[in-house]
C-alpha atoms as a printed R data frame, in Angstrom:
    type eleno elety resid chain resno       x       y       z
1   ATOM     1    CA   MET     A     1  96.366 102.443  52.073
2   ATOM     2    CA   PRO     A     2  98.872 101.064  54.331
3   ATOM     3    CA   LYS     A     3 102.201 103.363  51.901
4   ATOM     4    CA   LEU     A     4  99.929 106.461  53.428
5   ATOM     5    CA   ILE     A     5  99.313 105.105  57.326
6   ATOM     6    CA   LEU     A     6 103.187 104.121  57.752
7   ATOM     7    CA   PRO     A     7 104.773 107.292  57.280
8   ATOM     8    CA   TRP     A     8 102.168 108.854  59.416
9   ATOM     9    CA   LEU     A     9 102.724 106.539  61.622
10  ATOM    10    CA   SER     A    10 106.083 106.256  62.229
11  ATOM    11    CA   ARG     A    11 105.952 110.398  62.543
12  ATOM    12    CA   LEU     A    12 102.988 110.326  65.165
13  ATOM    13    CA   LEU     A    13 105.537 107.525  67.384
14  ATOM    14    CA   LEU     A    14 108.436 109.347  66.761
15  ATOM    15    CA   ALA     A    15 106.679 113.310  67.908
16  ATOM    16    CA   CYS     A    16 105.267 111.001  70.830
17  ATOM    17    CA   LEU     A    17 109.156 109.221  71.525
18  ATOM    18    CA   LEU     A    18 109.737 112.813  71.996
19  ATOM    19    CA   LEU     A    19 106.799 114.468  74.386
20  ATOM    20    CA   ALA     A    20 108.181 111.542  76.399
21  ATOM    21    CA   GLY     A    21 111.268 111.736  76.693
22  ATOM    22    CA   ALA     A    22 110.566 115.634  77.311
23  ATOM    23    CA   GLY     A    23 108.141 114.625  80.106
24  ATOM    24    CA   ALA     A    24 110.677 111.785  81.883
25  ATOM    25    CA   GLN     A    25 113.151 114.924  81.777
26  ATOM    26    CA   ALA     A    26 111.375 117.825  83.283
27  ATOM    27    CA   SER     A    27 109.719 114.631  86.078
28  ATOM    28    CA   GLY     A    28 113.312 113.712  86.329
29  ATOM    29    CA   SER     A    29 114.366 117.167  87.659
30  ATOM    30    CA   THR     A    30 116.691 117.671  89.897
31  ATOM    31    CA   ALA     A    31 113.378 118.973  93.160
32  ATOM    32    CA   ASP     A    32 115.868 120.777  95.907
33  ATOM    33    CA   PHE     A    33 114.053 120.330  99.302
34  ATOM    34    CA   VAL     A    34 115.232 121.244 102.405
35  ATOM    35    CA   VAL     A    35 112.642 119.481 105.368
36  ATOM    36    CA   VAL     A    36 111.467 122.473 107.523
37  ATOM    37    CA   VAL     A    37 110.417 124.017 110.850
38  ATOM    38    CA   SER     A    38 109.742 126.668 112.319
39  ATOM    39    CA   ALA     A    39 113.328 129.018 113.738
40  ATOM    40    CA   LYS     A    40 111.513 129.046 116.971
41  ATOM    41    CA   SER     A    41 111.568 125.286 117.304
42  ATOM    42    CA   PRO     A    42 114.360 123.831 118.719
43  ATOM    43    CA   LEU     A    43 115.364 121.317 116.668
44  ATOM    44    CA   THR     A    44 117.828 120.689 114.135
45  ATOM    45    CA   ALA     A    45 117.702 117.068 113.012
46  ATOM    46    CA   LEU     A    46 115.144 113.920 112.693
47  ATOM    47    CA   SER     A    47 115.820 110.496 111.466
48  ATOM    48    CA   ALA     A    48 113.797 109.647 107.989
49  ATOM    49    CA   GLU     A    49 112.019 107.172 109.445
50  ATOM    50    CA   GLN     A    50 111.066 110.225 111.806
51  ATOM    51    CA   VAL     A    51 109.690 112.912 109.319
52  ATOM    52    CA   THR     A    52 107.865 109.664 107.584
53  ATOM    53    CA   ALA     A    53 106.619 108.952 110.597
54  ATOM    54    CA   ILE     A    54 105.242 112.315 110.732
55  ATOM    55    CA   PHE     A    55 103.861 112.868 106.877
56  ATOM    56    CA   MET     A    56 101.891 109.092 106.944
57  ATOM    57    CA   SER     A    57 100.351 110.103 109.837
58  ATOM    58    CA   GLN     A    58 101.458 107.708 111.989
59  ATOM    59    CA   THR     A    59 102.644 110.193 114.499
60  ATOM    60    CA   GLY     A    60 101.566 113.141 115.846
61  ATOM    61    CA   ARG     A    61 104.338 114.127 117.687
62  ATOM    62    CA   PHE     A    62 108.322 115.506 118.014
63  ATOM    63    CA   PRO     A    63 110.443 112.797 118.922
64  ATOM    64    CA   GLY     A    64 110.243 115.808 122.397
65  ATOM    65    CA   GLY     A    65 107.112 115.098 122.858
66  ATOM    66    CA   ASP     A    66 106.147 118.508 120.627
67  ATOM    67    CA   GLU     A    67 102.576 118.638 118.790
68  ATOM    68    CA   ALA     A    68 103.418 117.842 114.968
69  ATOM    69    CA   ILE     A    69 101.768 118.519 111.920
70  ATOM    70    CA   PRO     A    70 103.321 118.251 108.534
71  ATOM    71    CA   LEU     A    71 102.281 120.317 105.830
72  ATOM    72    CA   ASP     A    72 102.384 118.817 101.921
73  ATOM    73    CA   LEU     A    73 102.321 120.198  97.992
74  ATOM    74    CA   PRO     A    74 100.137 119.289  96.058
75  ATOM    75    CA   PHE     A    75 100.082 115.663  94.629
76  ATOM    76    CA   GLY     A    76 102.002 115.759  90.914
77  ATOM    77    CA   SER     A    77 103.896 117.972  92.666
78  ATOM    78    CA   PRO     A    78 107.605 117.087  91.958
79  ATOM    79    CA   LEU     A    79 109.189 118.192  95.055
80  ATOM    80    CA   ARG     A    80 106.792 116.547  96.619
81  ATOM    81    CA   ASP     A    81 107.082 112.936  94.743
82  ATOM    82    CA   ALA     A    82 110.970 113.590  94.635
83  ATOM    83    CA   PHE     A    83 110.700 114.374  99.193
84  ATOM    84    CA   TYR     A    84 108.058 111.067  99.350
85  ATOM    85    CA   ASN     A    85 110.397 109.051  97.337
86  ATOM    86    CA   LYS     A    86 113.677 110.255  98.657
87  ATOM    87    CA   VAL     A    87 112.548 110.816 102.351
88  ATOM    88    CA   ALA     A    88 110.099 108.177 103.428
89  ATOM    89    CA   ALA     A    89 111.453 105.738  99.620
90  ATOM    90    CA   ARG     A    90 107.200 105.571  98.275
91  ATOM    91    CA   THR     A    91 106.569 106.500  94.511
92  ATOM    92    CA   PRO     A    92 103.229 109.101  94.404
93  ATOM    93    CA   ALA     A    93 101.117 105.968  93.556
94  ATOM    94    CA   LEU     A    94 102.094 103.822  96.452
95  ATOM    95    CA   MET     A    95 101.896 106.988  98.341
96  ATOM    96    CA   LYS     A    96  97.878 108.447  96.551
97  ATOM    97    CA   ALA     A    97  96.904 104.134  97.312
98  ATOM    98    CA   TYR     A    98  98.168 104.263 101.264
99  ATOM    99    CA   TRP     A    99  96.070 107.963 102.315
100 ATOM   100    CA   THR     A   100  93.438 105.890 100.394
101 ATOM   101    CA   LYS     A   101  92.738 103.402 102.117
102 ATOM   102    CA   MET     A   102  93.494 105.556 105.572
103 ATOM   103    CA   VAL     A   103  90.969 107.764 104.543
104 ATOM   104    CA   PHE     A   104  88.224 105.205 103.252
105 ATOM   105    CA   THR     A   105  89.037 103.509 106.321
106 ATOM   106    CA   GLY     A   106  89.660 106.032 108.565
107 ATOM   107    CA   ARG     A   107  92.273 105.757 110.174
108 ATOM   108    CA   ALA     A   108  94.030 108.796 109.145
109 ATOM   109    CA   GLN     A   109  93.860 111.963 107.167
110 ATOM   110    CA   PRO     A   110  96.842 112.691 104.909
111 ATOM   111    CA   PRO     A   111  98.420 116.109 106.095
112 ATOM   112    CA   ARG     A   112  97.532 119.887 104.954
113 ATOM   113    CA   GLU     A   113  97.617 120.922 100.946
114 ATOM   114    CA   LEU     A   114  99.449 124.590 100.791
115 ATOM   115    CA   SER     A   115  99.736 125.840  96.852
116 ATOM   116    CA   ASN     A   116 103.314 125.953  96.931
117 ATOM   117    CA   SER     A   117 106.680 126.251  98.570
118 ATOM   118    CA   VAL     A   118 106.200 130.391  99.686
119 ATOM   119    CA   ALA     A   119 102.807 128.699 101.515
120 ATOM   120    CA   ALA     A   120 104.203 126.590 103.104
121 ATOM   121    CA   ARG     A   121 106.693 128.645 104.899
122 ATOM   122    CA   ARG     A   122 104.902 131.274 105.717
123 ATOM   123    CA   MET     A   123 102.783 128.991 107.483
124 ATOM   124    CA   VAL     A   124 106.042 127.050 108.824
125 ATOM   125    CA   ALA     A   125 107.246 130.060 110.700
126 ATOM   126    CA   ASP     A   126 104.112 131.469 112.544
127 ATOM   127    CA   ASN     A   127 103.867 128.146 113.939
128 ATOM   128    CA   PRO     A   128 106.650 125.554 116.133
129 ATOM   129    CA   ALA     A   129 103.849 122.924 115.517
130 ATOM   130    CA   MET     A   130 105.455 122.348 111.575
131 ATOM   131    CA   ILE     A   131 107.230 120.616 109.823
132 ATOM   132    CA   ALA     A   132 107.230 121.219 105.573
133 ATOM   133    CA   TYR     A   133 109.886 120.082 102.937
134 ATOM   134    CA   ILE     A   134 109.888 123.744 100.567
135 ATOM   135    CA   ASP     A   135 112.004 123.865  97.062
136 ATOM   136    CA   ARG     A   136 116.064 125.482  98.514
137 ATOM   137    CA   ALA     A   137 114.966 129.202  96.506
138 ATOM   138    CA   ALA     A   138 112.070 129.432  99.226
139 ATOM   139    CA   LEU     A   139 114.158 129.672 102.552
140 ATOM   140    CA   ASP     A   140 114.271 132.783 104.460
141 ATOM   141    CA   PRO     A   141 114.985 133.202 108.584
142 ATOM   142    CA   SER     A   142 112.012 132.627 109.400
143 ATOM   143    CA   VAL     A   143 112.663 128.762 108.668
144 ATOM   144    CA   LYS     A   144 115.294 126.100 109.772
145 ATOM   145    CA   ILE     A   145 116.247 123.125 108.010
146 ATOM   146    CA   ILE     A   146 115.828 119.958 109.199
147 ATOM   147    CA   GLN     A   147 118.698 117.554 108.796
148 ATOM   148    CA   VAL     A   148 116.839 114.192 107.528
149 ATOM   149    CA   THR     A   149 119.547 111.821 108.874
150 ATOM   150    CA   PRO     A   150 119.207 107.909 106.698
């Protein structure tokens, strides 16, 4: 009986390793995001700390005092993961734990989620108070890239 199970188990293990490698390659794909505001906004740059504070509801204002409304992409989106990893230095698990705690304690609500970069760009284009990260490929003249400094 063990002779029959061993080849089957080796093939199953090989299949799992291949799938794990494919998943790692897919999740490690270079998500090329840009942080954008409306083309009507006077903003040109923000620090990573300021962007993090806006997206984590620690402030509702841009540095000049104008209202700031962040827009998120869906949980599990590679672009979202890349954004929070690079700008806020937080993993998806840490962000999920953060928002669970904030919502449970009633201290804040997470940013509104939009289905994709095009939807986020359209929403930001119409409202100078909004800020989002989108796929660079979704850019158009209705929004402008904000330089995020370290």
